[in-house]
Amino acid sequence: RDGDDWVIDGTKAWITHGGVADFYTLLARTGGEGPRGITAFLVPADAEGVSAAPPEHKMGLKGSPTAQVHFDGVRVSDTHRLGEEGQGFAVALSALDSGRLGIAACAIGVAQAALNEALAYTHGREQFGRPLAQQAAMAKLFCTDAAMSVTTDAVQLLGGYGYTTDFPVERYMREAKVLQIVEGTNQIQRMVIARHLAGPESGK
């Protein structure tokens, strides 16, 4: 603290809208160790000393850049403090709750858009040709679903890095996805298997 101002130094990675936001909600250590030593501030993006690194090369979310944000001797008035000094951890938890609701809404939107697209495509296209043999359908279904599960977990385990092109797991996940689609989608494989198990009359 310096009089009525706070002087902030540090760097934070994986900032949503880093470099394009108008302001940042910043959590800084203003006291001792532990959560009680953290205070929240509202920092204008055009404040002197605020800068952003080039955006990360992500697999998706292209409309929302993610970047490191640097704070080099940034002076912030105490009037820009959010909550009381030392209450930053509680402010952060509250912000996370709101953010998680936003992510939930995004997920529902993506799922609905994907469902709409899939339904529009499948309703306008007729499936024809001889189905694959039942054993081949089982092998294709099991192996490609397993590949998708393993590669998705690999991306998850690497955290934010797994979502960038700097590591190969994002490519593995993309390649696994297409394997669930080519040579008959896995939905078709389930139909082939089900018809075999239920008998030839099940398809009528």
JSON list of C-alpha atoms in Angstrom, two decimals, residues 48-164:
[
{"chain": "A", "resi": 48, "resn": "GLU", "atom": "CA", "xyz": [-0.37, 2.33, -16.68]},
{"chain": "A", "resi": 49, "resn": "GLY", "atom": "CA", "xyz": [1.67, -0.82, -16.23]},
{"chain": "A", "resi": 50, "resn": "VAL", "atom": "CA", "xyz": [-1.06, -3.26, -17.37]},
{"chain": "A", "resi": 51, "resn": "SER", "atom": "CA", "xyz": [-0.13, -5.33, -20.43]},
{"chain": "A", "resi": 52, "resn": "ALA", "atom": "CA", "xyz": [-1.01, -8.68, -21.94]},
{"chain": "A", "resi": 53, "resn": "ALA", "atom": "CA", "xyz": [1.05, -11.38, -23.64]},
{"chain": "A", "resi": 54, "resn": "PRO", "atom": "CA", "xyz": [0.05, -12.78, -27.05]},
{"chain": "A", "resi": 55, "resn": "PRO", "atom": "CA", "xyz": [-3.05, -14.98, -26.77]},
{"chain": "A", "resi": 56, "resn": "GLU", "atom": "CA", "xyz": [-2.69, -18.72, -26.25]},
{"chain": "A", "resi": 57, "resn": "HIS", "atom": "CA", "xyz": [-3.11, -21.00, -29.28]},
{"chain": "A", "resi": 58, "resn": "LYS", "atom": "CA", "xyz": [-6.19, -22.87, -28.10]},
{"chain": "A", "resi": 59, "resn": "MET", "atom": "CA", "xyz": [-8.03, -25.74, -29.73]},
{"chain": "A", "resi": 60, "resn": "GLY", "atom": "CA", "xyz": [-11.35, -23.93, -29.42]},
{"chain": "A", "resi": 61, "resn": "LEU", "atom": "CA", "xyz": [-13.06, -20.92, -27.82]},
{"chain": "A", "resi": 62, "resn": "LYS", "atom": "CA", "xyz": [-11.59, -18.83, -30.61]},
{"chain": "A", "resi": 63, "resn": "GLY", "atom": "CA", "xyz": [-14.02, -15.99, -29.91]},
{"chain": "A", "resi": 64, "resn": "SER", "atom": "CA", "xyz": [-12.69, -15.58, -26.37]},
{"chain": "A", "resi": 65, "resn": "PRO", "atom": "CA", "xyz": [-8.92, -14.95, -26.26]},
{"chain": "A", "resi": 66, "resn": "THR", "atom": "CA", "xyz": [-6.93, -16.25, -23.31]},
{"chain": "A", "resi": 67, "resn": "ALA", "atom": "CA", "xyz": [-3.61, -14.66, -22.35]},
{"chain": "A", "resi": 68, "resn": "GLN", "atom": "CA", "xyz": [-1.23, -13.80, -19.55]},
{"chain": "A", "resi": 69, "resn": "VAL", "atom": "CA", "xyz": [-1.74, -10.36, -18.02]},
{"chain": "A", "resi": 70, "resn": "HIS", "atom": "CA", "xyz": [1.20, -8.49, -16.52]},
{"chain": "A", "resi": 71, "resn": "PHE", "atom": "CA", "xyz": [1.01, -5.86, -13.78]},
{"chain": "A", "resi": 72, "resn": "ASP", "atom": "CA", "xyz": [4.17, -3.77, -13.53]},
{"chain": "A", "resi": 73, "resn": "GLY", "atom": "CA", "xyz": [3.92, -1.17, -10.79]},
{"chain": "A", "resi": 74, "resn": "VAL", "atom": "CA", "xyz": [0.22, -0.61, -11.47]},
{"chain": "A", "resi": 75, "resn": "ARG", "atom": "CA", "xyz": [-1.24, 2.02, -9.14]},
{"chain": "A", "resi": 76, "resn": "VAL", "atom": "CA", "xyz": [-4.85, 1.44, -8.14]},
{"chain": "A", "resi": 77, "resn": "SER", "atom": "CA", "xyz": [-6.85, 3.73, -5.88]},
{"chain": "A", "resi": 78, "resn": "ASP", "atom": "CA", "xyz": [-8.25, 2.22, -2.72]},
{"chain": "A", "resi": 79, "resn": "THR", "atom": "CA", "xyz": [-11.68, 3.20, -4.09]},
{"chain": "A", "resi": 80, "resn": "HIS", "atom": "CA", "xyz": [-11.18, 0.37, -6.60]},
{"chain": "A", "resi": 81, "resn": "ARG", "atom": "CA", "xyz": [-10.99, -2.21, -3.83]},
{"chain": "A", "resi": 82, "resn": "LEU", "atom": "CA", "xyz": [-13.80, -4.81, -3.92]},
{"chain": "A", "resi": 83, "resn": "GLY", "atom": "CA", "xyz": [-14.97, -5.65, -0.41]},
{"chain": "A", "resi": 84, "resn": "GLU", "atom": "CA", "xyz": [-12.85, -5.21, 2.66]},
{"chain": "A", "resi": 85, "resn": "GLU", "atom": "CA", "xyz": [-9.11, -5.69, 2.82]},
{"chain": "A", "resi": 86, "resn": "GLY", "atom": "CA", "xyz": [-8.40, -9.38, 3.25]},
{"chain": "A", "resi": 87, "resn": "GLN", "atom": "CA", "xyz": [-11.79, -10.48, 1.88]},
{"chain": "A", "resi": 88, "resn": "GLY", "atom": "CA", "xyz": [-10.56, -11.25, -1.62]},
{"chain": "A", "resi": 89, "resn": "PHE", "atom": "CA", "xyz": [-10.89, -15.00, -1.25]},
{"chain": "A", "resi": 90, "resn": "ALA", "atom": "CA", "xyz": [-14.59, -14.68, -0.46]},
{"chain": "A", "resi": 91, "resn": "VAL", "atom": "CA", "xyz": [-15.02, -12.33, -3.43]},
{"chain": "A", "resi": 92, "resn": "ALA", "atom": "CA", "xyz": [-13.28, -14.90, -5.64]},
{"chain": "A", "resi": 93, "resn": "LEU", "atom": "CA", "xyz": [-15.56, -17.72, -4.53]},
{"chain": "A", "resi": 94, "resn": "SER", "atom": "CA", "xyz": [-18.62, -15.59, -5.25]},
{"chain": "A", "resi": 95, "resn": "ALA", "atom": "CA", "xyz": [-17.31, -14.73, -8.72]},
{"chain": "A", "resi": 96, "resn": "LEU", "atom": "CA", "xyz": [-16.61, -18.39, -9.45]},
{"chain": "A", "resi": 97, "resn": "ASP", "atom": "CA", "xyz": [-20.21, -19.32, -8.65]},
{"chain": "A", "resi": 98, "resn": "SER", "atom": "CA", "xyz": [-21.46, -16.78, -11.21]},
{"chain": "A", "resi": 99, "resn": "GLY", "atom": "CA", "xyz": [-18.90, -17.89, -13.75]},
{"chain": "A", "resi": 100, "resn": "ARG", "atom": "CA", "xyz": [-19.85, -21.54, -13.39]},
{"chain": "A", "resi": 101, "resn": "LEU", "atom": "CA", "xyz": [-23.48, -20.70, -14.17]},
{"chain": "A", "resi": 102, "resn": "GLY", "atom": "CA", "xyz": [-22.27, -18.98, -17.33]},
{"chain": "A", "resi": 103, "resn": "ILE", "atom": "CA", "xyz": [-20.29, -22.05, -18.34]},
{"chain": "A", "resi": 104, "resn": "ALA", "atom": "CA", "xyz": [-23.34, -24.23, -17.72]},
{"chain": "A", "resi": 105, "resn": "ALA", "atom": "CA", "xyz": [-25.37, -21.98, -20.02]},
{"chain": "A", "resi": 106, "resn": "CYS", "atom": "CA", "xyz": [-22.67, -22.19, -22.69]},
{"chain": "A", "resi": 107, "resn": "ALA", "atom": "CA", "xyz": [-22.63, -25.98, -22.46]},
{"chain": "A", "resi": 108, "resn": "ILE", "atom": "CA", "xyz": [-26.41, -26.18, -22.90]},
{"chain": "A", "resi": 109, "resn": "GLY", "atom": "CA", "xyz": [-26.19, -23.88, -25.91]},
{"chain": "A", "resi": 110, "resn": "VAL", "atom": "CA", "xyz": [-23.45, -25.95, -27.55]},
{"chain": "A", "resi": 111, "resn": "ALA", "atom": "CA", "xyz": [-25.33, -29.18, -26.89]},
{"chain": "A", "resi": 112, "resn": "GLN", "atom": "CA", "xyz": [-28.56, -27.76, -28.33]},
{"chain": "A", "resi": 113, "resn": "ALA", "atom": "CA", "xyz": [-26.80, -26.41, -31.42]},
{"chain": "A", "resi": 114, "resn": "ALA", "atom": "CA", "xyz": [-25.08, -29.75, -32.02]},
{"chain": "A", "resi": 115, "resn": "LEU", "atom": "CA", "xyz": [-28.36, -31.64, -31.59]},
{"chain": "A", "resi": 116, "resn": "ASN", "atom": "CA", "xyz": [-30.17, -29.31, -33.99]},
{"chain": "A", "resi": 117, "resn": "GLU", "atom": "CA", "xyz": [-27.46, -29.72, -36.62]},
{"chain": "A", "resi": 118, "resn": "ALA", "atom": "CA", "xyz": [-27.36, -33.50, -36.25]},
{"chain": "A", "resi": 119, "resn": "LEU", "atom": "CA", "xyz": [-31.14, -33.83, -36.47]},
{"chain": "A", "resi": 120, "resn": "ALA", "atom": "CA", "xyz": [-31.33, -31.58, -39.54]},
{"chain": "A", "resi": 121, "resn": "TYR", "atom": "CA", "xyz": [-28.64, -33.66, -41.27]},
{"chain": "A", "resi": 122, "resn": "THR", "atom": "CA", "xyz": [-29.96, -37.10, -40.40]},
{"chain": "A", "resi": 123, "resn": "HIS", "atom": "CA", "xyz": [-33.54, -36.21, -41.32]},
{"chain": "A", "resi": 124, "resn": "GLY", "atom": "CA", "xyz": [-32.43, -35.13, -44.77]},
{"chain": "A", "resi": 125, "resn": "ARG", "atom": "CA", "xyz": [-30.19, -38.10, -45.55]},
{"chain": "A", "resi": 126, "resn": "GLU", "atom": "CA", "xyz": [-31.09, -41.72, -46.20]},
{"chain": "A", "resi": 127, "resn": "GLN", "atom": "CA", "xyz": [-28.80, -44.49, -45.01]},
{"chain": "A", "resi": 128, "resn": "PHE", "atom": "CA", "xyz": [-28.24, -47.21, -47.57]},
{"chain": "A", "resi": 129, "resn": "GLY", "atom": "CA", "xyz": [-25.94, -50.07, -48.32]},
{"chain": "A", "resi": 130, "resn": "ARG", "atom": "CA", "xyz": [-25.18, -53.27, -46.50]},
{"chain": "A", "resi": 131, "resn": "PRO", "atom": "CA", "xyz": [-24.39, -52.95, -42.80]},
{"chain": "A", "resi": 132, "resn": "LEU", "atom": "CA", "xyz": [-20.99, -53.95, -41.51]},
{"chain": "A", "resi": 133, "resn": "ALA", "atom": "CA", "xyz": [-20.59, -57.41, -40.02]},
{"chain": "A", "resi": 134, "resn": "GLN", "atom": "CA", "xyz": [-21.71, -57.52, -36.39]},
{"chain": "A", "resi": 135, "resn": "GLN", "atom": "CA", "xyz": [-18.22, -58.31, -34.94]},
{"chain": "A", "resi": 136, "resn": "ALA", "atom": "CA", "xyz": [-16.62, -55.49, -36.91]},
{"chain": "A", "resi": 137, "resn": "ALA", "atom": "CA", "xyz": [-19.31, -53.07, -35.69]},
{"chain": "A", "resi": 138, "resn": "MET", "atom": "CA", "xyz": [-18.63, -54.06, -32.09]},
{"chain": "A", "resi": 139, "resn": "ALA", "atom": "CA", "xyz": [-14.87, -53.64, -32.52]},
{"chain": "A", "resi": 140, "resn": "LYS", "atom": "CA", "xyz": [-15.24, -50.24, -34.19]},
{"chain": "A", "resi": 141, "resn": "LEU", "atom": "CA", "xyz": [-17.70, -49.00, -31.57]},
{"chain": "A", "resi": 142, "resn": "PHE", "atom": "CA", "xyz": [-15.72, -50.13, -28.55]},
{"chain": "A", "resi": 143, "resn": "CYS", "atom": "CA", "xyz": [-12.27, -49.06, -29.75]},
{"chain": "A", "resi": 144, "resn": "THR", "atom": "CA", "xyz": [-13.25, -45.61, -30.99]},
{"chain": "A", "resi": 145, "resn": "ASP", "atom": "CA", "xyz": [-15.33, -44.81, -27.91]},
{"chain": "A", "resi": 146, "resn": "ALA", "atom": "CA", "xyz": [-12.39, -45.89, -25.77]},
{"chain": "A", "resi": 147, "resn": "ALA", "atom": "CA", "xyz": [-10.03, -43.69, -27.78]},
{"chain": "A", "resi": 148, "resn": "MET", "atom": "CA", "xyz": [-12.34, -40.70, -27.33]},
{"chain": "A", "resi": 149, "resn": "SER", "atom": "CA", "xyz": [-12.59, -41.29, -23.59]},
{"chain": "A", "resi": 150, "resn": "VAL", "atom": "CA", "xyz": [-8.82, -41.69, -23.11]},
{"chain": "A", "resi": 151, "resn": "THR", "atom": "CA", "xyz": [-7.89, -38.66, -25.20]},
{"chain": "A", "resi": 152, "resn": "THR", "atom": "CA", "xyz": [-10.50, -36.49, -23.52]},
{"chain": "A", "resi": 153, "resn": "ASP", "atom": "CA", "xyz": [-9.09, -37.48, -20.13]},
{"chain": "A", "resi": 154, "resn": "ALA", "atom": "CA", "xyz": [-5.59, -36.71, -21.39]},
{"chain": "A", "resi": 155, "resn": "VAL", "atom": "CA", "xyz": [-6.63, -33.18, -22.35]},
{"chain": "A", "resi": 156, "resn": "GLN", "atom": "CA", "xyz": [-8.30, -32.79, -18.97]},
{"chain": "A", "resi": 157, "resn": "LEU", "atom": "CA", "xyz": [-5.22, -33.98, -17.08]},
{"chain": "A", "resi": 158, "resn": "LEU", "atom": "CA", "xyz": [-3.01, -31.41, -18.78]},
{"chain": "A", "resi": 159, "resn": "GLY", "atom": "CA", "xyz": [-5.41, -28.66, -17.76]},
{"chain": "A", "resi": 160, "resn": "GLY", "atom": "CA", "xyz": [-5.20, -25.48, -19.80]},
{"chain": "A", "resi": 161, "resn": "TYR", "atom": "CA", "xyz": [-2.12, -26.72, -21.61]},
{"chain": "A", "resi": 162, "resn": "GLY", "atom": "CA", "xyz": [-4.09, -29.67, -22.94]},
{"chain": "A", "resi": 163, "resn": "TYR", "atom": "CA", "xyz": [-6.36, -27.22, -24.77]},
{"chain": "A", "resi": 164, "resn": "THR", "atom": "CA", "xyz": [-3.49, -25.56, -26.64]}
]
